[in-house]
Coordinates of C-alpha atoms in Angstrom, one line a residue:
Chain A
M1346 CA -151.0 -79.2 59.7
M1347 CA -149.2 -76.3 58.0
L1348 CA -150.1 -73.9 60.8
E1349 CA -151.5 -74.3 64.3
T1350 CA -152.0 -71.7 67.0
Y1351 CA -153.0 -72.2 70.6
N1352 CA -154.4 -69.2 72.4
L1353 CA -152.0 -67.0 70.6
T1354 CA -152.2 -63.4 71.8
K1355 CA -150.4 -60.3 70.9
Q1356 CA -151.3 -57.0 72.6
F1357 CA -149.6 -53.7 72.8
N1358 CA -149.6 -52.5 76.4
G1359 CA -152.8 -54.5 77.0
K1360 CA -154.6 -53.1 74.0
G1361 CA -155.1 -53.8 70.3
G1362 CA -153.6 -56.8 68.5
F1363 CA -155.5 -60.1 69.0
K1364 CA -156.4 -62.4 71.9
D1365 CA -156.5 -66.1 72.3
V1366 CA -156.6 -67.1 68.7
S1367 CA -156.6 -70.8 68.2
L1368 CA -156.8 -72.2 64.7
S1369 CA -155.2 -74.7 62.3
V1370 CA -154.6 -74.5 58.6
R1371 CA -154.4 -77.7 56.6
E1372 CA -152.1 -78.6 53.8
G1373 CA -153.4 -77.4 50.4
E1374 CA -156.2 -75.2 51.6
V1375 CA -156.9 -71.5 51.1
F1376 CA -157.7 -70.2 54.5
S1377 CA -159.2 -66.7 54.7
F1378 CA -158.9 -64.4 57.6
L1379 CA -161.7 -61.9 57.5
G1380 CA -162.1 -58.8 59.6
K1381 CA -162.5 -55.0 59.5
N1382 CA -159.5 -52.7 59.2
G1383 CA -157.8 -52.8 62.6
A1384 CA -159.3 -56.1 63.6
G1385 CA -155.8 -57.6 64.2
K1386 CA -155.4 -59.6 61.0
S1387 CA -152.1 -58.1 59.9
T1388 CA -150.8 -58.2 63.5
F1389 CA -151.6 -62.0 63.5
I1390 CA -149.6 -62.7 60.4
R1391 CA -146.7 -60.5 61.5
T1392 CA -146.7 -62.4 64.8
L1393 CA -146.6 -65.8 63.0
L1394 CA -143.7 -64.6 61.0
G1395 CA -141.7 -63.4 64.0
I1396 CA -141.8 -59.7 63.1
L1397 CA -143.8 -59.2 66.3
Y1398 CA -143.4 -61.3 69.4
P1399 CA -146.5 -62.9 70.9
T1400 CA -147.6 -61.8 74.4
S1401 CA -148.8 -65.3 75.2
G1402 CA -149.9 -68.6 73.7
M1403 CA -148.0 -70.6 71.1
G1404 CA -148.0 -71.5 67.5
L1405 CA -146.4 -74.0 65.1
M1406 CA -145.7 -73.4 61.5
L1407 CA -144.7 -76.4 59.4
G1408 CA -144.2 -78.2 62.7
K1409 CA -141.7 -75.7 64.1
P1410 CA -142.3 -73.0 66.6
I1411 CA -143.3 -69.7 65.0
G1412 CA -140.4 -67.4 64.5
D1413 CA -138.1 -70.3 63.5
V1414 CA -135.6 -68.8 61.0
E1415 CA -135.1 -71.9 58.9
T1416 CA -138.8 -72.6 58.5
R1417 CA -139.1 -69.2 56.6
K1418 CA -137.3 -70.8 53.7
K1419 CA -140.6 -72.5 52.9
I1420 CA -142.7 -69.5 53.6
G1421 CA -143.8 -66.7 51.3
Y1422 CA -145.3 -63.4 52.5
L1423 CA -146.8 -60.4 50.8
P1424 CA -147.2 -57.6 53.4
E1425 CA -150.3 -55.4 53.3
L1426 CA -148.3 -52.4 52.3
F1427 CA -145.5 -53.8 50.4
Q1428 CA -142.5 -51.6 51.0
Y1429 CA -139.1 -52.2 49.7
H1430 CA -136.1 -50.2 48.7
T1431 CA -137.6 -48.2 45.8
W1432 CA -134.2 -47.4 44.4
L1433 CA -133.9 -51.0 43.3
T1434 CA -135.3 -52.3 40.0
G1435 CA -137.9 -55.0 40.1
Y1436 CA -135.3 -57.5 38.9
E1437 CA -132.8 -56.4 41.6
L1438 CA -135.4 -56.7 44.2
L1439 CA -136.3 -60.2 43.3
Y1440 CA -132.6 -61.1 43.0
N1441 CA -131.8 -59.8 46.5
H1442 CA -134.9 -61.5 47.9
G1443 CA -133.6 -64.7 46.3
L1444 CA -130.3 -64.2 48.2
L1445 CA -132.2 -63.5 51.4
Y1446 CA -133.9 -66.9 50.8
K1447 CA -130.4 -68.3 50.5
M1448 CA -131.2 -69.6 46.9
K1449 CA -128.3 -70.2 44.5
K1450 CA -127.6 -67.5 42.0
N1451 CA -128.5 -69.5 38.8
E1452 CA -131.6 -70.8 40.6
I1453 CA -132.6 -67.2 41.4
K1454 CA -132.2 -66.1 37.8
A1455 CA -134.3 -69.0 36.4
R1456 CA -137.0 -68.4 39.0
I1457 CA -137.2 -64.7 38.4
D1458 CA -138.1 -65.3 34.8
E1459 CA -140.9 -67.6 35.8
V1460 CA -142.1 -65.3 38.6
L1461 CA -142.2 -62.3 36.3
K1462 CA -144.4 -64.2 33.9
I1463 CA -146.7 -65.3 36.7
V1464 CA -147.2 -61.8 38.1
G1465 CA -147.4 -60.2 34.6
L1466 CA -144.4 -57.9 35.0
E1467 CA -142.4 -59.1 32.1
G1468 CA -140.8 -56.1 30.4
H1469 CA -141.0 -54.0 33.5
E1470 CA -138.3 -55.7 35.5
H1471 CA -135.6 -53.2 34.8
K1472 CA -137.6 -50.2 35.8
K1473 CA -137.0 -48.8 39.3
I1474 CA -139.7 -49.7 41.8
K1475 CA -140.3 -46.0 42.5
Q1476 CA -141.5 -45.8 38.9
Y1477 CA -144.0 -48.6 39.4
S1478 CA -147.7 -48.0 39.9
K1479 CA -149.4 -49.2 43.1
G1480 CA -150.6 -52.3 41.3
M1481 CA -147.2 -53.1 39.9
K1482 CA -145.7 -52.7 43.4
Q1483 CA -148.3 -55.1 44.7
R1484 CA -147.4 -57.6 41.9
I1485 CA -143.7 -57.4 42.5
G1486 CA -144.4 -58.0 46.2
L1487 CA -146.4 -61.1 45.2
G1488 CA -143.5 -62.1 43.0
S1489 CA -141.2 -61.8 45.9
A1490 CA -143.6 -63.9 48.1
I1491 CA -143.7 -66.8 45.6
L1492 CA -140.0 -66.6 44.6
S1493 CA -138.8 -69.4 46.7
D1494 CA -141.7 -71.6 45.6
P1495 CA -143.1 -71.7 49.2
L1496 CA -145.2 -74.4 50.8
L1497 CA -147.2 -71.8 52.8
L1498 CA -148.0 -68.4 51.5
F1499 CA -149.3 -65.5 53.6
L1500 CA -151.1 -62.9 51.5
D1501 CA -152.1 -59.8 53.4
E1502 CA -154.7 -57.8 51.4
P1503 CA -153.1 -59.0 48.1
T1504 CA -155.6 -57.1 45.9
S1505 CA -156.1 -53.9 47.8
A1506 CA -154.2 -51.8 45.3
L1507 CA -155.3 -53.6 42.2
D1508 CA -157.9 -52.7 39.5
P1509 CA -160.5 -55.4 38.6
L1510 CA -158.3 -57.0 36.0
G1511 CA -155.4 -57.1 38.4
R1512 CA -157.6 -58.6 41.0
K1513 CA -158.6 -61.3 38.6
Q1514 CA -155.0 -62.0 37.8
V1515 CA -154.2 -62.4 41.5
R1516 CA -157.2 -64.7 42.0
D1517 CA -155.9 -66.8 39.1
I1518 CA -152.5 -66.9 40.7
I1519 CA -154.1 -68.1 43.9
F1520 CA -156.0 -70.8 42.1
K1521 CA -152.9 -71.9 40.3
L1522 CA -150.9 -72.1 43.5
K1523 CA -153.8 -73.9 45.2
N1524 CA -153.8 -76.4 42.3
E1525 CA -150.1 -76.9 42.8
G1526 CA -150.9 -77.9 46.4
K1527 CA -149.7 -74.8 48.1
T1528 CA -151.3 -73.7 51.3
I1529 CA -152.5 -70.1 51.3
F1530 CA -153.4 -67.9 54.3
L1531 CA -155.3 -64.9 53.0
N1532 CA -156.0 -61.8 54.9
T1533 CA -158.6 -59.6 53.4
H1534 CA -161.7 -57.6 53.9
L1535 CA -162.9 -58.1 50.3
L1536 CA -165.7 -60.6 50.9
S1537 CA -166.2 -61.3 47.2
E1538 CA -162.6 -62.6 46.9
V1539 CA -163.1 -64.8 49.9
E1540 CA -166.2 -66.4 48.5
L1541 CA -164.4 -67.2 45.2
V1542 CA -161.2 -68.7 46.5
S1543 CA -161.5 -69.9 50.1
D1544 CA -161.9 -73.4 51.5
R1545 CA -162.2 -72.2 55.1
V1546 CA -162.8 -68.8 56.7
A1547 CA -162.3 -67.3 60.1
I1548 CA -163.7 -63.9 61.2
L1549 CA -161.7 -61.8 63.6
D1550 CA -163.3 -58.9 65.3
K1551 CA -161.6 -56.5 67.7
G1552 CA -158.8 -59.0 68.1
E1553 CA -161.1 -62.0 69.0
M1554 CA -161.9 -64.8 66.7
K1555 CA -165.7 -65.0 66.3
K1556 CA -166.2 -67.7 63.7
I1557 CA -164.3 -70.4 61.9
G1558 CA -165.3 -73.1 59.5
T1559 CA -165.6 -74.2 55.9
M1560 CA -167.6 -71.9 53.6
K1561 CA -170.3 -74.5 53.6
E1562 CA -170.5 -74.7 57.4
L1563 CA -170.6 -70.9 57.7
L1564 CA -172.8 -70.1 54.8
H1565 CA -176.2 -71.6 54.5
S1566 CA -176.9 -69.8 51.3
P1567 CA -180.7 -70.0 50.8
L1568 CA -182.2 -70.8 47.4
M1569 CA -184.6 -68.1 46.1
L1570 CA -187.4 -69.1 43.7
S1571 CA -189.9 -67.0 41.8
V1572 CA -192.8 -69.2 40.7
G1573 CA -195.9 -68.2 38.7
N1574 CA -199.0 -70.2 39.3
C1575 CA -197.6 -71.2 42.6
S1576 CA -200.1 -73.8 43.9
E1577 CA -200.3 -75.6 47.3
K1578 CA -199.3 -78.7 45.4
I1579 CA -196.0 -77.2 44.4
I1580 CA -195.4 -75.9 47.9
N1581 CA -196.1 -79.4 49.3
E1582 CA -193.7 -81.0 46.8
L1583 CA -191.0 -78.4 47.8
K1584 CA -191.6 -79.0 51.5
K1585 CA -190.4 -82.5 51.0
I1586 CA -187.0 -81.0 50.4
D1587 CA -187.2 -78.2 52.9
P1588 CA -190.1 -78.4 55.3
L1589 CA -189.3 -75.0 56.7
L1590 CA -189.4 -73.1 53.4
E1591 CA -190.7 -69.5 53.5
R1592 CA -193.3 -68.2 51.0
V1593 CA -194.3 -64.6 50.3
G1594 CA -196.6 -64.5 47.3
N1595 CA -194.8 -66.0 44.4
D1596 CA -191.4 -65.8 46.1
I1597 CA -190.1 -68.8 47.9
K1598 CA -187.0 -69.0 50.1
M1599 CA -185.6 -72.5 50.8
S1600 CA -182.7 -74.0 52.5
V1601 CA -181.0 -76.5 50.1
E1602 CA -177.6 -77.8 51.0
R1603 CA -176.9 -80.1 48.0
D1604 CA -176.8 -78.7 44.5
N1605 CA -178.0 -82.2 43.3
D1606 CA -181.4 -81.2 44.6
L1607 CA -181.7 -78.2 42.3
P1608 CA -183.0 -80.2 39.1
K1609 CA -185.5 -82.0 41.4
I1610 CA -186.8 -78.6 42.6
A1611 CA -187.2 -77.2 39.1
D1612 CA -188.9 -80.4 38.0
S1613 CA -191.4 -80.2 40.9
V1614 CA -192.4 -76.7 39.9
V1615 CA -192.7 -77.4 36.2
K1616 CA -194.5 -80.8 36.5
N1617 CA -197.2 -79.1 38.8
D1618 CA -197.9 -76.4 36.1
G1619 CA -195.8 -73.8 37.9
L1620 CA -193.9 -71.2 35.9
L1621 CA -190.3 -71.0 37.1
Y1622 CA -189.2 -67.4 36.5
M1623 CA -186.1 -67.5 38.7
M1624 CA -184.1 -69.9 40.7
K1625 CA -180.8 -68.8 42.3
R1626 CA -178.9 -68.9 45.5
K1627 CA -179.1 -65.7 47.5
E1628 CA -176.1 -63.5 46.9
N1629 CA -174.0 -61.6 49.5
V1630 CA -174.5 -64.2 52.2
L1631 CA -171.0 -63.9 53.4
E1632 CA -171.5 -60.2 53.7
E1633 CA -174.5 -60.8 55.8
L1634 CA -172.6 -63.3 57.9
F1635 CA -169.8 -60.8 58.3
I1636 CA -172.0 -57.9 59.2
N1637 CA -174.0 -60.1 61.7
T1638 CA -170.7 -61.2 63.2
V1639 CA -168.9 -58.0 63.6
G1640 CA -171.9 -55.8 64.1
E1641 CA -173.5 -53.5 61.5
E1642 CA -172.7 -50.3 63.4
D1643 CA -169.0 -51.2 63.6
V1644 CA -168.9 -51.9 59.9
R1645 CA -170.3 -48.4 59.2
Chain B
M739 CA -125.6 -61.4 56.3
R740 CA -123.8 -61.0 53.0
C741 CA -127.0 -60.0 51.3
I742 CA -127.6 -57.2 53.9
I743 CA -124.0 -56.0 53.4
R744 CA -124.7 -56.1 49.7
L745 CA -127.9 -54.2 50.1
T746 CA -126.2 -51.5 52.2
L747 CA -123.5 -51.0 49.6
L748 CA -126.1 -51.0 46.8
E749 CA -128.0 -48.3 48.8
M750 CA -125.0 -46.1 49.0
L751 CA -124.3 -46.5 45.2
K752 CA -127.9 -46.3 44.0
K753 CA -128.8 -43.3 46.1
K754 CA -125.7 -41.6 44.7
I755 CA -124.6 -40.7 48.3
L756 CA -121.1 -42.1 47.6
Y757 CA -120.6 -40.2 44.3
L758 CA -121.8 -37.0 45.9
T759 CA -119.5 -37.4 48.8
L760 CA -116.5 -38.2 46.6
A761 CA -117.3 -35.2 44.4
L762 CA -117.5 -32.8 47.4
T763 CA -114.3 -34.4 48.9
A764 CA -112.5 -33.8 45.6
I765 CA -113.6 -30.1 45.6
F766 CA -112.4 -29.8 49.2
L767 CA -109.0 -31.4 48.3
I768 CA -108.5 -29.0 45.4
F769 CA -109.1 -26.0 47.6
Y770 CA -106.9 -27.5 50.3
G771 CA -104.2 -28.3 47.8
I772 CA -104.2 -24.7 46.4
A773 CA -104.0 -23.3 50.0
M774 CA -101.1 -25.7 50.8
N775 CA -99.2 -24.7 47.6
Y776 CA -99.3 -21.0 48.4
G777 CA -99.0 -21.5 52.2
Y778 CA -95.8 -23.7 52.0
D779 CA -94.3 -21.4 49.4
S780 CA -94.5 -18.5 51.8
L781 CA -92.8 -20.5 54.5
R782 CA -89.7 -21.5 52.6
D783 CA -87.7 -18.5 53.8
A784 CA -89.2 -18.4 57.3
E785 CA -87.4 -19.3 60.5
P786 CA -87.3 -23.1 61.2
L787 CA -89.5 -22.8 64.3
M788 CA -92.0 -20.7 62.4
R789 CA -92.0 -23.4 59.6
I790 CA -92.6 -26.2 62.0
A791 CA -95.3 -24.3 63.9
V792 CA -97.2 -23.2 60.7
S793 CA -96.8 -26.5 58.8
G794 CA -98.1 -28.3 61.9
Q795 CA -101.2 -26.0 61.7
F796 CA -101.6 -26.8 58.0
L797 CA -101.5 -30.5 58.7
S798 CA -103.7 -30.3 61.8
M799 CA -106.3 -28.4 59.8
G800 CA -106.5 -31.0 57.1
I801 CA -106.6 -33.9 59.6
Y802 CA -109.2 -32.1 61.7
A803 CA -111.4 -31.5 58.6
L804 CA -111.0 -35.2 57.7
G805 CA -112.0 -36.2 61.2
F806 CA -115.0 -33.9 61.2
I807 CA -116.2 -35.1 57.7
V808 CA -115.6 -38.8 58.5
S809 CA -117.5 -38.3 61.8
F810 CA -120.5 -36.7 60.2
L811 CA -120.6 -39.3 57.4
S812 CA -120.5 -42.0 60.1
I813 CA -123.3 -40.3 62.0
F814 CA -125.5 -39.7 59.0
A815 CA -124.9 -43.2 57.6
S816 CA -125.6 -45.0 60.8
V817 CA -128.5 -43.2 62.6
G818 CA -131.0 -44.4 60.0
S819 CA -129.4 -47.8 59.5
I820 CA -132.1 -49.6 61.4
S821 CA -134.7 -47.0 62.3
S822 CA -135.3 -45.7 58.7
E823 CA -135.9 -49.3 57.6
I824 CA -138.4 -49.8 60.4
E825 CA -140.1 -46.4 59.6
Q826 CA -140.5 -47.4 56.0
G827 CA -141.8 -50.9 56.8
N828 CA -139.0 -52.7 55.0
Y829 CA -138.4 -55.3 57.6
D830 CA -141.7 -57.0 56.9
A831 CA -140.2 -58.1 53.6
I832 CA -136.7 -58.8 54.9
L833 CA -137.4 -60.6 58.2
S834 CA -140.0 -62.9 56.8
K835 CA -137.1 -64.5 54.9
P836 CA -134.7 -67.0 56.6
I837 CA -132.4 -64.4 58.1
S838 CA -131.7 -63.8 61.7
R839 CA -132.0 -60.4 63.3
Y840 CA -128.4 -60.3 64.3
E841 CA -127.4 -60.7 60.7
V842 CA -129.4 -57.6 59.8
V843 CA -127.6 -55.5 62.5
V844 CA -124.1 -56.8 61.8
G845 CA -124.7 -56.7 58.1
R846 CA -125.7 -53.1 58.2
Y847 CA -122.7 -52.2 60.4
I848 CA -120.2 -54.0 58.1
G849 CA -121.8 -52.5 55.0
I850 CA -121.5 -49.0 56.3
L851 CA -117.8 -49.5 57.4
L852 CA -116.9 -51.0 54.0
V853 CA -117.7 -47.6 52.5
L854 CA -116.4 -45.4 55.3
I855 CA -113.0 -47.0 55.9
P856 CA -111.8 -46.9 52.2
Y857 CA -113.2 -43.3 52.1
A858 CA -111.2 -42.3 55.3
T859 CA -108.1 -44.0 53.9
F860 CA -108.4 -42.1 50.6
F861 CA -109.1 -38.8 52.4
Y862 CA -106.3 -39.3 54.9
L863 CA -103.6 -40.2 52.4
S864 CA -104.7 -37.3 50.2
I865 CA -104.2 -34.9 53.0
I866 CA -100.8 -36.3 53.9
G867 CA -99.8 -36.5 50.3
L868 CA -100.7 -32.9 49.6
N869 CA -98.7 -31.7 52.7
L870 CA -95.7 -33.8 51.7
Y871 CA -95.8 -32.7 48.1
F872 CA -96.3 -29.0 48.6
G873 CA -94.4 -28.8 51.8
D874 CA -91.3 -30.6 50.6
G875 CA -88.4 -29.3 52.7
V876 CA -90.8 -27.4 55.0
V877 CA -92.8 -30.1 56.8
A878 CA -91.0 -31.8 59.7
N879 CA -90.0 -35.4 59.2
I880 CA -93.1 -37.5 59.1
V881 CA -92.4 -41.2 59.5
T882 CA -94.1 -43.7 57.2
V883 CA -94.8 -46.1 60.0
N884 CA -96.5 -43.3 61.9
I885 CA -98.6 -42.5 59.0
L886 CA -99.9 -46.1 58.9
K887 CA -100.2 -46.3 62.7
S888 CA -102.1 -43.0 62.7
L889 CA -104.4 -44.2 59.9
S890 CA -105.1 -47.4 61.8
V891 CA -106.1 -45.4 64.9
L892 CA -108.2 -43.1 62.7
Y893 CA -110.2 -46.1 61.5
L894 CA -111.6 -46.3 65.0
L895 CA -113.5 -43.0 64.4
P896 CA -116.0 -44.4 61.8
T897 CA -116.0 -47.7 63.6
L898 CA -116.9 -46.1 66.9
L899 CA -119.4 -43.5 65.7
T900 CA -121.2 -46.0 63.5
S901 CA -121.5 -48.4 66.4
V902 CA -123.1 -45.7 68.5
G903 CA -125.4 -44.6 65.6
L904 CA -126.4 -48.2 65.1
L905 CA -127.3 -48.6 68.8
L906 CA -129.3 -45.3 68.8
S907 CA -131.0 -46.4 65.6
T908 CA -132.4 -49.5 67.3
Y909 CA -133.9 -47.5 70.1
L910 CA -134.9 -44.2 68.5
S911 CA -136.3 -42.7 65.3
T912 CA -133.8 -41.6 62.7
M913 CA -134.3 -38.0 63.7
G914 CA -134.0 -38.8 67.4
A915 CA -130.9 -40.9 66.9
G916 CA -129.3 -38.2 64.7
V917 CA -129.9 -35.4 67.1
T918 CA -128.7 -37.5 70.0
L919 CA -125.5 -38.5 68.3
V920 CA -124.7 -35.1 67.0
I921 CA -125.0 -33.7 70.5
L922 CA -122.9 -36.5 71.9
Y923 CA -120.3 -35.9 69.3
F924 CA -120.1 -32.2 70.1
C925 CA -120.0 -33.0 73.8
G926 CA -117.0 -35.2 73.1
M927 CA -115.4 -32.6 71.0
V928 CA -115.9 -29.7 73.5
G929 CA -114.7 -32.0 76.3
G930 CA -111.5 -32.6 74.2
I931 CA -111.0 -28.9 73.7
L932 CA -111.5 -28.2 77.4
E933 CA -108.9 -30.8 78.2
Q934 CA -106.5 -29.2 75.8
I935 CA -107.2 -25.8 77.4
G936 CA -106.6 -27.4 80.8
H937 CA -103.1 -28.2 79.6
F938 CA -102.2 -24.4 79.5
I939 CA -103.7 -23.3 82.8
T940 CA -103.1 -24.1 86.4
G941 CA -105.0 -24.5 89.7
E942 CA -108.6 -25.6 90.3
A943 CA -109.6 -24.6 86.7
K944 CA -107.1 -27.1 85.3
V945 CA -108.6 -29.9 87.4
V946 CA -112.1 -29.1 86.5
L947 CA -111.5 -28.7 82.8
T948 CA -109.4 -31.9 82.6
S949 CA -112.1 -33.8 84.6
I950 CA -114.8 -32.7 82.2
G951 CA -112.6 -33.7 79.2
I952 CA -112.0 -37.2 80.7
T953 CA -115.7 -37.7 81.5
T954 CA -116.9 -36.8 78.1
S955 CA -114.1 -39.0 76.6
L956 CA -115.5 -41.9 78.5
V957 CA -119.1 -41.2 77.4
I958 CA -118.2 -40.7 73.7
P959 CA -114.5 -41.2 73.0
S960 CA -114.6 -39.9 69.4
D961 CA -112.3 -36.9 70.2
I962 CA -109.8 -39.2 71.7
V963 CA -109.4 -41.0 68.4
Y964 CA -108.7 -37.9 66.5
R965 CA -106.2 -36.7 69.0
K966 CA -104.4 -40.0 69.3
A967 CA -104.2 -40.3 65.5
S968 CA -102.8 -36.7 65.3
S969 CA -100.3 -37.3 68.1
I970 CA -98.9 -40.4 66.4
L971 CA -98.6 -38.6 63.1
Y972 CA -96.6 -35.7 64.6
T973 CA -94.1 -37.9 66.4
T974 CA -90.8 -37.9 64.4
S975 CA -88.4 -40.7 64.1
S976 CA -86.4 -39.2 67.0
G977 CA -89.4 -39.4 69.2
M978 CA -90.1 -35.6 69.3
N979 CA -93.7 -34.6 69.1
F980 CA -94.6 -31.6 67.0
S981 CA -98.3 -31.5 67.8
A982 CA -99.7 -28.0 67.5
D983 CA -100.4 -26.4 70.8
N984 CA -103.9 -25.3 70.1
M985 CA -107.5 -26.5 70.2
L986 CA -106.9 -28.7 67.2
G987 CA -103.7 -30.1 68.5
A988 CA -102.9 -33.1 70.6
S989 CA -100.7 -31.7 73.3
I990 CA -102.0 -34.3 75.8
Q991 CA -101.6 -37.7 74.3
P992 CA -104.4 -40.2 75.0
S993 CA -102.9 -43.3 76.5
G994 CA -102.8 -46.7 74.8
L995 CA -105.2 -48.0 77.4
M996 CA -107.7 -45.6 76.1
L997 CA -107.6 -47.4 72.7
F998 CA -108.4 -50.6 74.5
Y999 CA -111.3 -48.8 76.1
I1000 CA -112.5 -47.7 72.7
G1001 CA -112.3 -51.2 71.3
F1002 CA -114.3 -52.5 74.3
Y1003 CA -116.8 -49.6 73.9
I1004 CA -117.4 -50.5 70.2
I1005 CA -118.0 -54.2 71.0
I1006 CA -120.5 -53.2 73.7
M1007 CA -122.3 -50.8 71.4
V1008 CA -122.7 -53.5 68.7
V1009 CA -123.7 -56.2 71.2
L1010 CA -126.3 -53.9 72.7
S1011 CA -127.6 -53.0 69.2
I1012 CA -128.0 -56.7 68.4
R1013 CA -129.7 -57.3 71.7
K1014 CA -132.2 -54.5 71.3
F1015 CA -133.0 -55.4 67.7
Q1016 CA -133.5 -59.0 68.7
I1017 CA -136.1 -58.3 71.3
R1018 CA -138.1 -55.4 69.8
D1019 CA -141.3 -55.6 67.9
L1020 CA -140.9 -54.3 64.4

């Protein structure tokens, strides 16, 4: 396991923070931590990294107790509001972060060139950070997080300051890192991001963990069909796949776990003289799950 | 730790604080030099006692200004050393790296002193140099060894005030730490002046003023450093002391034991700073 926590709790004078969070993150997976603003997501990461001290419970990161200084050599972290000395240039920032990682000077220089390419800041490295846009600051922060080629990467709202193109670039970076076998712990409230990149998800609400599981376990994304000439014969065929399907007029809602069943469903409709106008999985299911979990009123 | 020292030095250079300070110091030294030129010229035909008294005032004035400026630089450089970084959220990026918290505190402390001590040396030697140059034949015999001894003692001033600023910076906001240290510094200064005044009076008032001076010196011994450094400087090779008998002078010499107290005080301040930074949430 890359990360394990057991009843980890951090509270401020008995309030806020998070309570009794137990979870584990496996090697090579993208683990997303979902929650509203103020749910305790950032506090959780900051506690894992030793910036805050836990009130109770324990945690292991790469097999060592959380807060272990040497372990941080293999950890990357992009804080939610990436702040760093704005009087430095992007290059100087990365160079100094390399020194903080105790990397060798020539190793840092070589790695900076790679990182600048990855985060798309080539040509901007000699500008002062105070001249950077929000998105550029976020990218240089991401660059700093991946500088040491970490095994475990914590990204706290990595796309919050980015435009759609910037978000896509960050997603691509996440996929690339995942393909390289890195483990990523992603804090976000952007559900669309989570659906695209995550292997497992946990939902935190008011400091308490409400749900945890793989995307598949948590999301039973129903299949929606719109069928013309929808006969009883078609319905009976489809019930062989989902006996509990719901039908309203020409619209059918089914629970289908395996994508392998989809051609069979289309075949059943067409062979029985049905007209298949539409067949797709229902969108925004994570949003539904999230709202149901944390409460609609709270979300508003 | 070297990276934190490096970042502290870079901060001073990049924010142009150092250049501004050096430029203003140069302006001060030019005005001071002009004043010394005319001042010493007017003393050449004066009575020997008058020459000694006034040249002592000239030197005291320069050393006093030096002490004051170095003190304020130490205060301003140190009170935000930890707190401003916390306020700006910089430690999230720094402490997620393989660096211990004590390295941050000690690195900041050393980084600030690496700027302040050369600055104090330059300023001090400039003051002495201007007095010796323009006051050739007027200034009483100043012994080279005493110049070096006095300078060594003077190094305690930024070392001391930076250590207190560092400690306050781990507990309070930059503003809070700044206000507290400025008030403490002035308490120490006023206490020192009261102690000097106590030297000229008698009776119960002498006891009270001297006691206040001693108490404030224990709480914040910055004034002691200045007076000890002055006192050493004004001691001639024959052992006579020409310290000016005024508020800026050092008629009462702080004991050598007090220097040990200051050394111990500084160590305690740094240790407490490390301890506080180690245990606090950031």
